Amino acid sequence: MKKRQHALGLFPLLFLAITIGFAQEKTVPVFENGEAQIVEGFSDYKEWIRHDLWVETTFNTDGDTTLDRMHVAVTRPKQTDTEGLKLPVVYVSSPYFAGVAADLPGVMWDVEHELGETAKERVHPEVVRRGKRPIISNSHIRKWVPRGYIVVHSSSPGTGLSQGSPTVGGQNESLAPKAVIEWLNGRAKGYTTPDGNEEVKATWSTGKVGMTGTSYNGTIPLAAATTGVEGLEAIIPIAPNTSYYHYYRSNGLVRSPGGYLGEDIDVLYDFIHSGDESKRPYNNKTVRDTEMKNGMDRITGDYNKFWEGRDYLNQMSNMKAALLMSHGFNDWNVMPEHSNRIYQKAKKMGLDTQVYYHQNGHGGPPPMTMMNRWFTHYLHGIDNGVENDAQAWIVREHDKQDNPTAYEAYPNPEAKSVTLYLEEGGNKTGALTWNKQKGQAKNLGSINAPNTKPKTETFVDDFNISGKEHAQALKSENRLLYVTPILKSEVHLSGESEITISVASNKSAANLSVWMVSLPWKENTKIITDNIITRGWADPQNSKSISESEDLKPGAFYDLKFKLQPDDQIIPAGQQIGLVIFSSDKEFTLHPKPGTKVTIDLNKTNISIPVVGGIDALIKATK
């Protein structure tokens, strides 16, 4: 009897040992040095579970009688089925997954016409949809699934197999990813078909979601975050478009994104509209041919309610997600102001915020280590201290993109605004000089003093001449150029330059373009920072407000103040900082017929540049 009791007493211990043994064999995420590691058990792509479904949203934007459903694809380790493993999600959404329209002649708006005139109607292309179920995209899966994440993709409204209409920044493009995140948290319904009732549940999700993506795919994480949806813990937008006004307009001026002359919001709508062919006529009539046509305003370029509703800076009050922003200072497509304006607001809101800037063009994610630490902390809950890392990471001019330099913040806290004034001679080369005391440039007597007569210089608009040619010309009637003394040592600029300018035109409208450059111009260089420092554009008709235009009175002066694109750049010794002022920008603005005369009042024109170390550093560098 005692022996039997003894045997029974051993049984629980044996059972416990066996249970522990099984537990030790389970595949789980592994973390080292604050980063999720590649786990062999998650790495065989042949064993990944891949399936698709449709998540029901809270909106109906394609003219039928049912709520729109978003097409969603899931890629997850087999252990989420075989071992009941729950994992966090890296989520990517895009309007591009099912293909885009062909670049046909006439797709873009014609830019060769007078300012204030209506361009001829453009061609509207149709997207030939591609893609098969259940795979929407293979992006990011090899990066994150082996590290212990589930990767989810979805097509945005009106694209691919997602229902609804594209709105290019409209409310449904925020609510669509919100619905997917709600489904991942068990608060929204998913279905096996676009119109059926068989439900799919995300039983394998922990509910913690991180989003990332580049360009439009980077805009959608921000759009989702502005809804304040519970479960979206962190986002990593890469070169995101954060305001469609800032993408297609500049200080009241109709301006194209770099490389896409003549593009506007309705062009992008056509480019991505890959959804159900039977719904396209309704969507085109409702969104493109009514809402966009009535709101986009290519005549004045003013900021209005249409653009206000497509500016995510206005929608950030509910945002809770931690933000790691990435952008290139020489991105002339989605310009760096897009990231900076959101980063600055997120800081003020007290959100966990970091920014990564590199010196190249469009795209470019943060180093994998940064992204890994970000998602490891916010999605897996590992205390790796990432929230205490440096707030700004900037790739210096000749460094690799995975080797950024850490700074306390952006702009560099040691940067101070230095005002430079313009001396006569801009049709050849005038001087940029600084002011030691209260508004009088050194040795320039009454410059910028009140009640002085205008000191003017004039140039003639000609869109055929590029900004690059303007900067290199030794003499030109088509631009004004002003330069600092030659730098004897390097100067570090960090932040936004701001120009104050008094301008007159002999016509009722004129383009205004401003470049800051590093001279002498270097030809045949592959280093993008060698020549252009920053740029900006404005409409003199909007001297009072970007929301209000008025025809210019020929010969009358109008005072404007506007910021150029943010930058962080070290100008090397031997160079001069140059300010180029001209009218139509061949790469970006409308192209009115050459001949408009534009006059600048030097007494009321200056530019403030953000110098690390302030005026003392600039003076020291030129001695």
Coordinates of C-alpha atoms in Angstrom, one line a residue:
M1 CA 0.0 0.0 0.0
K2 CA 2.8 2.4 0.8
K3 CA 4.6 1.4 -2.4
R4 CA 1.5 2.2 -4.4
Q5 CA 1.2 5.6 -2.7
H6 CA 4.9 6.3 -3.4
A7 CA 4.4 5.5 -7.2
L8 CA 1.4 7.8 -7.3
G9 CA 3.3 10.5 -5.5
L10 CA 6.0 10.4 -8.3
F11 CA 3.4 10.8 -11.1
P12 CA 2.9 14.6 -10.7
L13 CA 6.6 15.1 -10.8
L14 CA 7.0 13.0 -13.9
F15 CA 4.1 14.9 -15.6
L16 CA 5.7 18.2 -14.7
A17 CA 9.1 17.2 -16.1
I18 CA 7.5 16.1 -19.3
T19 CA 5.5 19.3 -19.5
I20 CA 8.7 21.4 -18.9
G21 CA 10.4 19.4 -21.6
F22 CA 7.7 20.2 -24.1
A23 CA 7.7 23.8 -23.1
Q24 CA 11.4 24.0 -23.7
E25 CA 10.9 22.7 -27.2
K26 CA 8.4 25.4 -28.1
T27 CA 9.6 28.0 -30.6
V28 CA 9.5 31.5 -29.1
P29 CA 11.0 34.9 -30.0
V30 CA 14.6 35.4 -28.8
F31 CA 16.1 38.8 -27.8
E32 CA 19.7 39.9 -27.5
N33 CA 21.1 43.4 -26.9
G34 CA 17.5 44.7 -27.1
E35 CA 16.8 43.3 -30.5
A36 CA 14.7 40.4 -31.8
Q37 CA 16.9 37.7 -33.3
I38 CA 16.3 35.5 -36.2
V39 CA 14.9 32.2 -34.9
E40 CA 15.5 29.1 -36.9
G41 CA 12.1 27.7 -36.2
F42 CA 10.4 30.8 -37.7
S43 CA 12.7 31.0 -40.7
D44 CA 11.5 28.3 -43.2
Y45 CA 9.3 30.2 -45.5
K46 CA 7.9 27.0 -46.9
E47 CA 6.3 26.4 -43.5
W48 CA 4.8 29.9 -43.1
I49 CA 1.0 30.1 -43.0
R50 CA -0.4 32.5 -45.6
H51 CA -4.0 33.4 -46.0
D52 CA -6.2 36.3 -47.0
L53 CA -9.5 37.8 -45.9
W54 CA -11.7 40.9 -46.0
V55 CA -12.0 43.2 -43.0
E56 CA -15.3 45.2 -42.7
T57 CA -14.8 49.0 -42.2
T58 CA -17.1 51.6 -40.9
F59 CA -17.6 53.5 -44.2
N60 CA -19.1 53.0 -47.7
T61 CA -17.4 55.0 -50.4
D62 CA -18.1 53.2 -53.7
G63 CA -21.9 53.8 -54.1
D64 CA -23.3 50.5 -53.2
T65 CA -25.4 49.6 -50.1
T66 CA -22.8 47.8 -48.0
L67 CA -19.9 48.8 -45.9
D68 CA -16.5 48.6 -47.7
R69 CA -14.3 45.7 -46.9
M70 CA -10.5 45.8 -47.1
H71 CA -8.5 43.0 -48.6
V72 CA -5.9 41.7 -46.1
A73 CA -3.2 39.1 -46.4
V74 CA -1.5 37.4 -43.4
T75 CA 1.9 35.7 -43.2
R76 CA 2.7 34.0 -39.9
P77 CA 4.9 31.3 -38.5
K78 CA 3.4 27.8 -38.3
Q79 CA 3.8 27.9 -34.5
T80 CA 0.8 30.3 -34.4
D81 CA -1.2 27.2 -35.3
T82 CA 0.8 24.2 -34.1
E83 CA 1.7 25.7 -30.7
G84 CA -0.9 28.3 -30.1
L85 CA 1.8 31.0 -30.2
K86 CA 0.5 34.6 -30.2
L87 CA 2.8 37.2 -31.8
P88 CA 2.7 41.0 -32.5
V89 CA 2.1 42.3 -36.0
V90 CA 4.1 44.4 -38.5
Y91 CA 1.5 45.9 -40.8
V92 CA 2.0 47.5 -44.2
S93 CA -0.8 49.0 -46.3
S94 CA -0.5 50.5 -49.8
P95 CA -2.5 51.6 -52.8
Y96 CA 0.2 50.2 -55.1
F97 CA 0.1 46.4 -54.5
A98 CA -2.3 45.6 -57.4
G99 CA -0.5 47.8 -60.0
V100 CA -0.6 51.3 -61.2
A101 CA -1.6 53.1 -64.4
A102 CA 0.7 53.4 -67.4
D103 CA 2.6 56.6 -67.9
L104 CA 0.8 57.6 -71.1
P105 CA 1.3 60.9 -73.0
G106 CA -1.1 63.6 -71.6
V107 CA -1.6 62.0 -68.2
M108 CA 0.1 64.9 -66.4
W109 CA -1.3 68.4 -66.5
D110 CA 0.2 70.6 -69.1
V111 CA 2.4 73.2 -67.3
E112 CA 3.2 75.4 -70.3
H113 CA 0.6 78.1 -69.9
E114 CA 0.2 81.5 -68.3
L115 CA -0.4 81.8 -64.6
G116 CA -4.0 81.9 -63.7
E117 CA -5.1 80.2 -66.9
T118 CA -6.8 76.8 -67.1
A119 CA -4.8 74.1 -68.6
K120 CA -6.2 71.8 -71.3
E121 CA -7.9 68.6 -70.0
R122 CA -5.6 65.8 -69.4
V123 CA -5.8 62.0 -70.3
H124 CA -7.4 59.7 -67.7
P125 CA -5.7 56.3 -67.7
E126 CA -7.1 53.0 -66.5
V127 CA -5.2 50.7 -64.2
V128 CA -5.0 47.1 -65.3
R129 CA -5.3 45.2 -62.0
R130 CA -2.8 42.5 -61.2
G131 CA -2.1 40.1 -58.3
K132 CA -3.5 36.8 -57.1
R133 CA -5.0 35.6 -53.9
P134 CA -3.9 35.1 -51.2
I135 CA -0.7 37.0 -51.6
I136 CA -1.0 40.8 -51.7
S137 CA 2.7 41.5 -51.2
N138 CA 5.9 39.8 -50.1
S139 CA 7.4 43.0 -48.7
H140 CA 8.9 42.9 -45.2
I141 CA 8.1 39.2 -44.6
R142 CA 11.7 37.9 -44.7
K143 CA 12.8 40.7 -42.5
W144 CA 10.2 40.3 -39.7
V145 CA 8.7 36.8 -39.7
P146 CA 11.9 35.1 -38.8
R147 CA 12.3 37.5 -35.9
G148 CA 9.0 36.5 -34.3
Y149 CA 6.5 38.8 -35.9
I150 CA 3.4 38.3 -38.0
V151 CA 3.3 40.4 -41.2
V152 CA 0.0 41.7 -42.5
H153 CA -0.6 43.5 -45.8
S154 CA -3.7 45.3 -47.0
S155 CA -4.7 47.2 -50.1
S156 CA -6.0 50.6 -49.4
P157 CA -9.6 51.6 -50.4
G158 CA -10.4 51.3 -54.1
T159 CA -7.2 49.4 -55.0
G160 CA -6.7 45.8 -55.7
L161 CA -9.4 43.6 -54.1
S162 CA -10.2 46.2 -51.5
Q163 CA -13.7 47.8 -51.9
G164 CA -14.4 51.5 -51.7
S165 CA -12.8 54.4 -53.6
P166 CA -9.4 55.9 -53.4
T167 CA -9.6 59.5 -52.0
V168 CA -5.8 60.3 -51.8
G169 CA -5.7 61.5 -48.2
G170 CA -9.5 61.4 -47.5
Q171 CA -10.9 60.1 -44.2
N172 CA -11.4 56.5 -45.5
E173 CA -7.7 56.1 -46.0
S174 CA -7.3 56.6 -42.2
L175 CA -10.3 54.5 -41.2
A176 CA -9.3 51.6 -43.4
P177 CA -6.1 50.7 -41.6
K178 CA -7.8 51.5 -38.3
A179 CA -10.4 48.7 -39.1
V180 CA -7.6 46.2 -39.8
I181 CA -6.0 47.0 -36.5
E182 CA -9.4 46.7 -34.8
W183 CA -9.7 43.2 -36.4
L184 CA -6.3 42.2 -35.1
N185 CA -7.6 43.2 -31.7
G186 CA -10.9 41.3 -32.0
R187 CA -13.0 44.4 -32.3
A188 CA -13.9 44.3 -36.0
K189 CA -15.1 41.5 -38.3
G190 CA -13.1 39.8 -40.9
Y191 CA -14.6 37.5 -43.6
T192 CA -13.3 34.8 -45.9
T193 CA -14.8 36.5 -49.0
P194 CA -15.6 40.1 -49.9
D195 CA -19.3 39.6 -49.7
G196 CA -19.9 36.5 -47.5
N197 CA -20.6 35.9 -43.8
E198 CA -18.0 33.3 -42.8
E199 CA -15.9 35.0 -40.2
V200 CA -12.1 34.9 -39.7
K201 CA -10.6 35.8 -36.3
A202 CA -7.1 36.8 -35.5
T203 CA -6.6 34.4 -32.6
W204 CA -2.8 34.4 -33.2
S205 CA -2.4 38.1 -32.6
T206 CA -1.3 39.7 -29.4
G207 CA -3.1 42.9 -30.5
K208 CA 0.1 44.9 -30.6
V209 CA 0.7 46.4 -34.0
G210 CA 3.5 48.4 -35.6
M211 CA 3.3 50.0 -39.1
T212 CA 5.9 51.0 -41.6
G213 CA 6.3 51.7 -45.3
T214 CA 7.8 54.2 -47.7
S215 CA 6.2 57.2 -49.5
Y216 CA 2.4 56.6 -49.8
N217 CA 3.0 53.4 -47.9
G218 CA 4.6 55.6 -45.2
T219 CA 1.7 58.0 -45.2
I220 CA -0.8 55.3 -44.2
P221 CA 0.8 54.5 -40.9
L222 CA 0.5 58.2 -39.9
A223 CA -3.0 58.3 -41.2
A224 CA -3.9 55.3 -39.0
A225 CA -2.1 56.7 -36.0
T226 CA -4.1 60.0 -36.2
T227 CA -7.2 58.0 -35.4
G228 CA -5.8 57.0 -32.0
V229 CA -6.8 53.4 -32.6
E230 CA -6.0 51.1 -29.6
G231 CA -3.3 48.5 -30.5
L232 CA -1.2 50.6 -32.9
E233 CA 1.8 50.9 -30.6
A234 CA 4.5 52.3 -32.9
I235 CA 5.0 53.5 -36.5
I236 CA 8.0 53.9 -38.7
P237 CA 7.0 56.1 -41.7
I238 CA 9.7 56.5 -44.3
A239 CA 9.6 59.6 -46.5
P240 CA 5.8 60.0 -45.9
N241 CA 3.6 62.5 -47.6
T242 CA 2.0 64.2 -44.6
S243 CA 0.1 66.9 -46.4
Y244 CA -1.1 66.8 -50.0
Y245 CA -1.1 70.6 -50.1
H246 CA 2.6 70.6 -49.3
Y247 CA 3.1 67.9 -51.9
Y248 CA 1.4 69.7 -54.7
R249 CA 1.6 73.4 -53.7
S250 CA 4.1 75.7 -52.0
N251 CA 3.2 78.9 -50.2
G252 CA 0.2 79.5 -52.6
L253 CA 2.1 78.4 -55.7
V254 CA 1.1 75.5 -57.9
R255 CA 4.3 73.3 -57.7
S256 CA 4.9 69.7 -58.9
P257 CA 6.8 67.1 -56.9
G258 CA 10.3 66.7 -58.2
G259 CA 10.5 64.3 -61.1
Y260 CA 6.8 64.4 -61.8
L261 CA 6.2 67.7 -63.6
G262 CA 2.5 68.3 -64.0
E263 CA 1.3 65.8 -61.5
D264 CA -1.5 66.8 -59.2
I265 CA -3.8 64.9 -56.7
D266 CA -6.2 63.8 -59.4
V267 CA -3.3 62.3 -61.4
L268 CA -2.3 60.3 -58.4
Y269 CA -5.9 59.2 -58.0
D270 CA -5.9 57.8 -61.5
F271 CA -2.5 56.2 -61.0
I272 CA -3.6 54.1 -58.1
H273 CA -7.3 53.3 -58.9
S274 CA -6.9 49.6 -59.4
G275 CA -10.1 48.5 -57.7
D276 CA -13.3 46.9 -59.0
E277 CA -13.8 48.0 -62.6
S278 CA -17.6 48.2 -62.1
K279 CA -17.2 50.7 -59.3
R280 CA -14.8 53.0 -61.1
P281 CA -17.3 55.2 -62.9
Y282 CA -19.1 56.1 -59.6
N283 CA -15.8 56.7 -57.9
N284 CA -14.4 58.8 -60.7
K285 CA -17.6 60.9 -60.8
T286 CA -17.8 61.3 -57.0
V287 CA -14.2 61.8 -56.0
R288 CA -12.1 62.8 -59.0
D289 CA -14.5 64.7 -61.1
T290 CA -16.4 66.4 -58.3
E291 CA -14.6 66.6 -54.9
M292 CA -11.1 66.9 -56.4
K293 CA -12.0 69.0 -59.4
N294 CA -13.9 71.5 -57.1
G295 CA -11.3 71.5 -54.4
M296 CA -7.8 71.2 -55.8
D297 CA -7.7 74.7 -57.5
R298 CA -4.8 74.8 -60.0
I299 CA -5.7 78.4 -60.7
T300 CA -4.7 80.1 -57.5
G301 CA -2.9 77.4 -55.6
D302 CA -4.5 78.5 -52.3
Y303 CA -4.9 76.5 -49.2
N304 CA -8.6 75.7 -48.6
K305 CA -10.9 73.2 -46.8
F306 CA -10.1 70.5 -49.4
W307 CA -6.4 70.7 -48.7
E308 CA -7.0 71.2 -44.9
G309 CA -8.7 67.8 -44.8
R310 CA -5.8 66.1 -46.4
D311 CA -3.2 67.5 -44.0
Y312 CA -2.4 65.0 -41.2
L313 CA -0.8 67.7 -39.0
N314 CA -4.3 68.9 -38.4
Q315 CA -5.4 65.5 -37.2
M316 CA -2.8 64.5 -34.7
S317 CA -4.7 65.3 -31.4
N318 CA -5.7 61.6 -30.9
M319 CA -2.3 60.1 -31.8
K320 CA -0.7 57.9 -29.2
A321 CA 1.7 55.7 -31.2
A322 CA 5.5 56.0 -30.8
L323 CA 7.0 57.7 -33.8
L324 CA 10.3 56.9 -35.5
M325 CA 10.4 59.1 -38.6
S326 CA 12.8 58.6 -41.5
H327 CA 13.5 61.0 -44.4
G328 CA 16.2 62.2 -46.8
F329 CA 17.3 65.8 -46.8
N330 CA 17.6 65.7 -50.6
D331 CA 14.3 64.2 -51.3
W332 CA 12.8 66.6 -53.8
N333 CA 9.8 64.3 -54.4
V334 CA 8.3 64.1 -50.9
M335 CA 10.3 67.0 -49.4
P336 CA 11.8 66.8 -45.9
E337 CA 9.3 69.3 -44.5
H338 CA 6.7 66.5 -44.5
S339 CA 8.6 64.6 -41.8
N340 CA 9.8 67.6 -39.9
R341 CA 6.4 69.2 -39.3
I342 CA 5.0 65.9 -37.9
Y343 CA 8.2 65.2 -35.8
Q344 CA 8.1 68.7 -34.3
K345 CA 4.4 68.3 -33.4
A346 CA 4.9 64.8 -31.9
K347 CA 7.6 66.2 -29.7
K348 CA 5.4 68.9 -28.4
M349 CA 2.7 66.3 -27.7
G350 CA 5.1 64.4 -25.5
L351 CA 5.0 61.3 -27.7
D352 CA 8.0 59.0 -27.8
T353 CA 9.6 60.4 -30.9
Q354 CA 12.9 59.9 -32.9
V355 CA 13.9 61.1 -36.3
Y356 CA 16.4 59.6 -38.7
Y357 CA 17.6 61.8 -41.6
H358 CA 20.1 60.9 -44.4
Q359 CA 21.6 63.0 -47.1
N360 CA 20.1 61.1 -50.1
G361 CA 16.9 61.3 -52.0
H362 CA 13.5 59.7 -51.8
G363 CA 13.1 56.7 -49.5
G364 CA 15.7 55.1 -47.3
P365 CA 14.7 53.4 -44.1
P366 CA 16.5 53.7 -40.7
P367 CA 19.2 51.1 -40.0
M368 CA 17.7 47.7 -39.2
T369 CA 19.1 48.0 -35.7
M370 CA 17.0 51.1 -35.1
M371 CA 13.8 49.6 -36.5
N372 CA 14.4 46.4 -34.6
R373 CA 14.9 48.1 -31.3
W374 CA 11.8 50.2 -31.9
F375 CA 9.5 47.3 -32.6
T376 CA 11.1 45.0 -30.0
H377 CA 10.3 47.6 -27.3
Y378 CA 6.9 48.7 -28.3
L379 CA 5.5 45.4 -29.8
H380 CA 7.2 42.7 -27.7
G381 CA 7.5 44.8 -24.6
I382 CA 11.2 44.3 -24.1
D383 CA 12.8 47.0 -21.9
N384 CA 15.7 47.9 -24.1
G385 CA 15.8 51.6 -23.3
V386 CA 15.1 52.7 -26.9
E387 CA 12.8 55.5 -25.6
N388 CA 15.9 57.0 -24.0
D389 CA 18.1 56.9 -27.1
A390 CA 19.2 60.1 -28.9
Q391 CA 16.2 61.8 -30.4
A392 CA 17.8 62.7 -33.8
W393 CA 20.1 60.5 -36.0
I394 CA 21.6 62.2 -39.0
V395 CA 23.8 60.5 -41.6
R396 CA 26.8 62.8 -42.2
E397 CA 27.7 63.7 -45.8
H398 CA 30.3 60.9 -46.5
D399 CA 29.0 58.3 -44.0
K400 CA 27.0 55.2 -44.9
Q401 CA 23.3 55.2 -44.1
D402 CA 23.6 52.6 -41.4
N403 CA 26.1 54.8 -39.5
P404 CA 24.2 57.9 -38.4
T405 CA 25.5 60.4 -35.9
A406 CA 23.4 60.9 -32.8
Y407 CA 22.2 64.4 -31.8
E408 CA 20.1 65.7 -28.9
A409 CA 17.3 66.8 -31.3
Y410 CA 16.6 68.2 -34.7
P411 CA 17.4 71.0 -35.5
N412 CA 20.7 70.8 -33.7
P413 CA 20.1 72.7 -30.4
E414 CA 23.3 74.7 -31.0
A415 CA 22.0 76.1 -34.2
K416 CA 21.1 79.8 -34.1
S417 CA 19.5 81.9 -36.8
V418 CA 21.9 84.2 -38.6
T419 CA 20.5 86.9 -40.9
L420 CA 22.3 87.6 -44.2
Y421 CA 21.7 90.7 -46.2
L422 CA 22.0 91.3 -50.0
E423 CA 24.5 93.7 -51.6
E424 CA 24.0 95.0 -55.1
G425 CA 25.3 93.1 -58.1
G426 CA 23.0 90.1 -58.3
N427 CA 22.9 89.9 -62.1
K428 CA 26.5 89.0 -61.8
T429 CA 27.4 88.1 -58.2
G430 CA 26.3 90.2 -55.3
A431 CA 27.4 89.7 -51.7
L432 CA 25.7 88.1 -48.7
T433 CA 26.8 89.8 -45.6
W434 CA 25.8 89.5 -41.9
N435 CA 24.9 92.1 -39.4
K436 CA 26.7 92.4 -36.1
Q437 CA 24.4 94.9 -34.6
K438 CA 20.7 95.6 -34.9
G439 CA 19.9 95.4 -38.5
Q440 CA 22.8 97.2 -40.2
A441 CA 25.0 95.0 -42.3
K442 CA 28.7 95.6 -41.8
N443 CA 29.9 98.7 -43.7
L444 CA 26.5 99.0 -45.5
G445 CA 25.2 102.2 -43.8
S446 CA 21.4 102.3 -43.9
I447 CA 20.6 98.9 -45.4
N448 CA 17.4 97.6 -43.9
A449 CA 16.9 100.9 -42.0
P450 CA 13.3 102.2 -42.1
N451 CA 12.0 104.7 -44.6
T452 CA 14.8 104.2 -47.0
K453 CA 14.3 104.3 -50.8
P454 CA 14.1 101.0 -52.5
K455 CA 17.4 99.6 -53.7
T456 CA 16.3 97.4 -56.5
E457 CA 17.5 94.7 -58.8
T458 CA 15.6 93.1 -61.7
F459 CA 15.6 89.8 -63.5
V460 CA 13.5 88.4 -66.4
D461 CA 11.6 85.1 -66.2
D462 CA 12.6 82.3 -68.5
F463 CA 11.6 78.7 -67.6
N464 CA 13.9 77.3 -70.2
I465 CA 16.9 78.0 -68.0
S466 CA 17.3 75.5 -65.1
G467 CA 18.1 76.4 -61.6
K468 CA 21.4 74.6 -62.0
E469 CA 22.3 76.9 -65.0
H470 CA 21.2 79.9 -63.0
A471 CA 23.6 79.0 -60.1
Q472 CA 26.5 78.5 -62.5
A473 CA 26.0 81.6 -64.7
L474 CA 28.7 84.2 -64.2
K475 CA 26.3 86.8 -65.5
S476 CA 22.6 86.6 -66.2
E477 CA 19.6 88.9 -66.7
N478 CA 17.4 85.9 -65.7
R479 CA 18.4 85.5 -62.1
L480 CA 20.0 87.2 -59.1
L481 CA 22.9 85.6 -57.2
Y482 CA 24.4 86.6 -53.9
V483 CA 27.2 84.8 -52.1
T484 CA 29.1 84.8 -48.8
P485 CA 32.8 85.1 -48.5
I486 CA 34.8 81.9 -49.2
L487 CA 34.7 79.6 -46.2
K488 CA 38.1 79.1 -44.6
S489 CA 36.6 76.3 -42.4
E490 CA 33.4 74.3 -42.6
V491 CA 30.0 75.6 -41.5
H492 CA 27.3 73.4 -40.1
L493 CA 23.7 74.3 -41.0
S494 CA 20.9 72.6 -39.2
G495 CA 17.2 73.6 -39.5
E496 CA 15.1 75.7 -41.7
S497 CA 16.3 78.8 -43.6
E498 CA 13.7 81.6 -43.9
I499 CA 13.7 84.3 -46.6
T500 CA 12.1 87.7 -46.2
I501 CA 11.7 89.3 -49.6
S502 CA 10.0 92.3 -51.2
V503 CA 9.1 91.6 -54.8
A504 CA 7.4 93.4 -57.7
S505 CA 6.3 92.2 -61.1
N506 CA 5.4 93.9 -64.4
K507 CA 2.5 91.5 -64.7
S508 CA -0.4 90.4 -62.4
A509 CA 1.2 87.1 -61.5
A510 CA 4.7 85.6 -61.3
N511 CA 6.4 82.5 -59.9
L512 CA 9.1 83.0 -57.3
S513 CA 11.8 80.4 -56.7
V514 CA 14.7 80.5 -54.3
W515 CA 17.7 78.1 -54.1
M516 CA 20.5 78.0 -51.6
V517 CA 23.6 76.5 -53.1
S518 CA 27.2 75.6 -52.4
L519 CA 29.6 77.2 -54.9
P520 CA 31.6 76.7 -56.9
W521 CA 29.2 74.2 -58.5
K522 CA 30.7 70.8 -58.9
E523 CA 30.0 69.0 -62.2
N524 CA 29.9 65.2 -62.6
T525 CA 29.6 64.6 -58.8
K526 CA 27.7 61.7 -57.4
I527 CA 27.5 63.3 -54.0
I528 CA 24.1 64.9 -53.8
T529 CA 25.0 67.4 -51.1
D530 CA 27.8 69.0 -53.2
N531 CA 25.7 71.6 -54.9
I532 CA 22.1 72.2 -53.6
I533 CA 21.7 73.1 -50.0
T534 CA 17.9 73.8 -49.9
R535 CA 15.1 75.3 -52.0
G536 CA 11.8 77.0 -51.7
W537 CA 9.0 78.4 -53.8
A538 CA 6.2 80.9 -53.3
D539 CA 3.4 82.9 -55.0
P540 CA 3.7 86.7 -54.6
Q541 CA -0.1 86.8 -55.0
N542 CA -0.2 85.2 -51.5
S543 CA 1.7 87.8 -49.6
K544 CA -1.1 88.1 -47.0
S545 CA -1.9 84.4 -46.6
I546 CA -1.5 81.1 -48.4
S547 CA -5.4 80.9 -48.3
E548 CA -5.9 84.3 -50.0
S549 CA -4.7 85.4 -53.5
E550 CA -4.9 88.8 -55.1
D551 CA -3.6 90.0 -58.5
L552 CA -0.4 91.9 -58.4
K553 CA -0.4 95.5 -59.3
P554 CA 2.3 95.9 -61.8
G555 CA 5.3 97.7 -60.2
A556 CA 3.9 97.5 -56.7
F557 CA 6.1 95.7 -54.1
Y558 CA 4.7 92.8 -52.0
D559 CA 6.4 91.5 -48.9
L560 CA 6.7 87.8 -48.3
K561 CA 8.3 85.6 -45.7
F562 CA 8.6 81.8 -46.1
K563 CA 10.7 78.9 -45.1
L564 CA 12.9 76.8 -47.4
Q565 CA 13.1 73.1 -47.0
P566 CA 14.7 71.8 -43.7
D567 CA 18.3 70.7 -43.9
D568 CA 21.3 69.5 -41.9
Q569 CA 24.4 69.9 -43.9
I570 CA 28.1 70.7 -43.4
I571 CA 29.4 73.1 -46.0
P572 CA 33.1 72.4 -46.5
A573 CA 36.0 74.9 -46.5
G574 CA 36.6 76.4 -49.9
Q575 CA 32.9 76.8 -50.7
Q576 CA 30.6 79.8 -50.7
I577 CA 27.0 79.8 -49.6
G578 CA 25.0 81.2 -52.5
L579 CA 21.4 82.5 -52.7
V580 CA 19.8 82.2 -56.1
I581 CA 16.5 84.1 -56.8
F582 CA 14.6 83.5 -60.0
S583 CA 11.1 83.1 -61.2
S584 CA 9.9 79.9 -62.9
D585 CA 11.6 76.7 -61.9
K586 CA 11.9 74.4 -64.9
E587 CA 11.7 71.3 -62.7
F588 CA 8.8 72.3 -60.4
T589 CA 6.6 75.2 -61.4
L590 CA 4.3 76.2 -64.2
H591 CA 6.0 77.5 -67.3
P592 CA 4.5 80.8 -68.4
K593 CA 6.0 82.5 -71.5
P594 CA 9.3 84.0 -70.8
G595 CA 9.5 87.8 -70.4
T596 CA 7.9 88.6 -67.0
K597 CA 10.1 91.2 -65.2
V598 CA 10.6 90.7 -61.5
T599 CA 12.2 93.2 -59.2
I600 CA 13.6 92.8 -55.7
D601 CA 14.0 95.5 -53.1
L602 CA 17.3 94.7 -51.5
N603 CA 16.6 97.0 -48.5
K604 CA 13.7 94.8 -47.5
T605 CA 15.1 91.4 -48.4
N606 CA 17.3 89.1 -46.3
I607 CA 17.6 85.4 -45.5
S608 CA 18.1 83.8 -42.1
I609 CA 20.1 80.6 -42.0
P610 CA 20.5 78.2 -39.1
V611 CA 24.2 78.0 -38.2
V612 CA 25.5 75.7 -35.6
G613 CA 27.4 78.1 -33.3
G614 CA 25.5 81.1 -34.6
I615 CA 27.1 84.3 -36.0
D616 CA 30.3 83.7 -34.2
A617 CA 30.8 80.4 -36.0
L618 CA 30.1 81.9 -39.4
I619 CA 32.4 84.9 -38.8
K620 CA 35.2 82.5 -37.6
A621 CA 34.7 80.3 -40.7
T622 CA 35.2 83.3 -43.1
K623 CA 38.2 84.8 -41.4

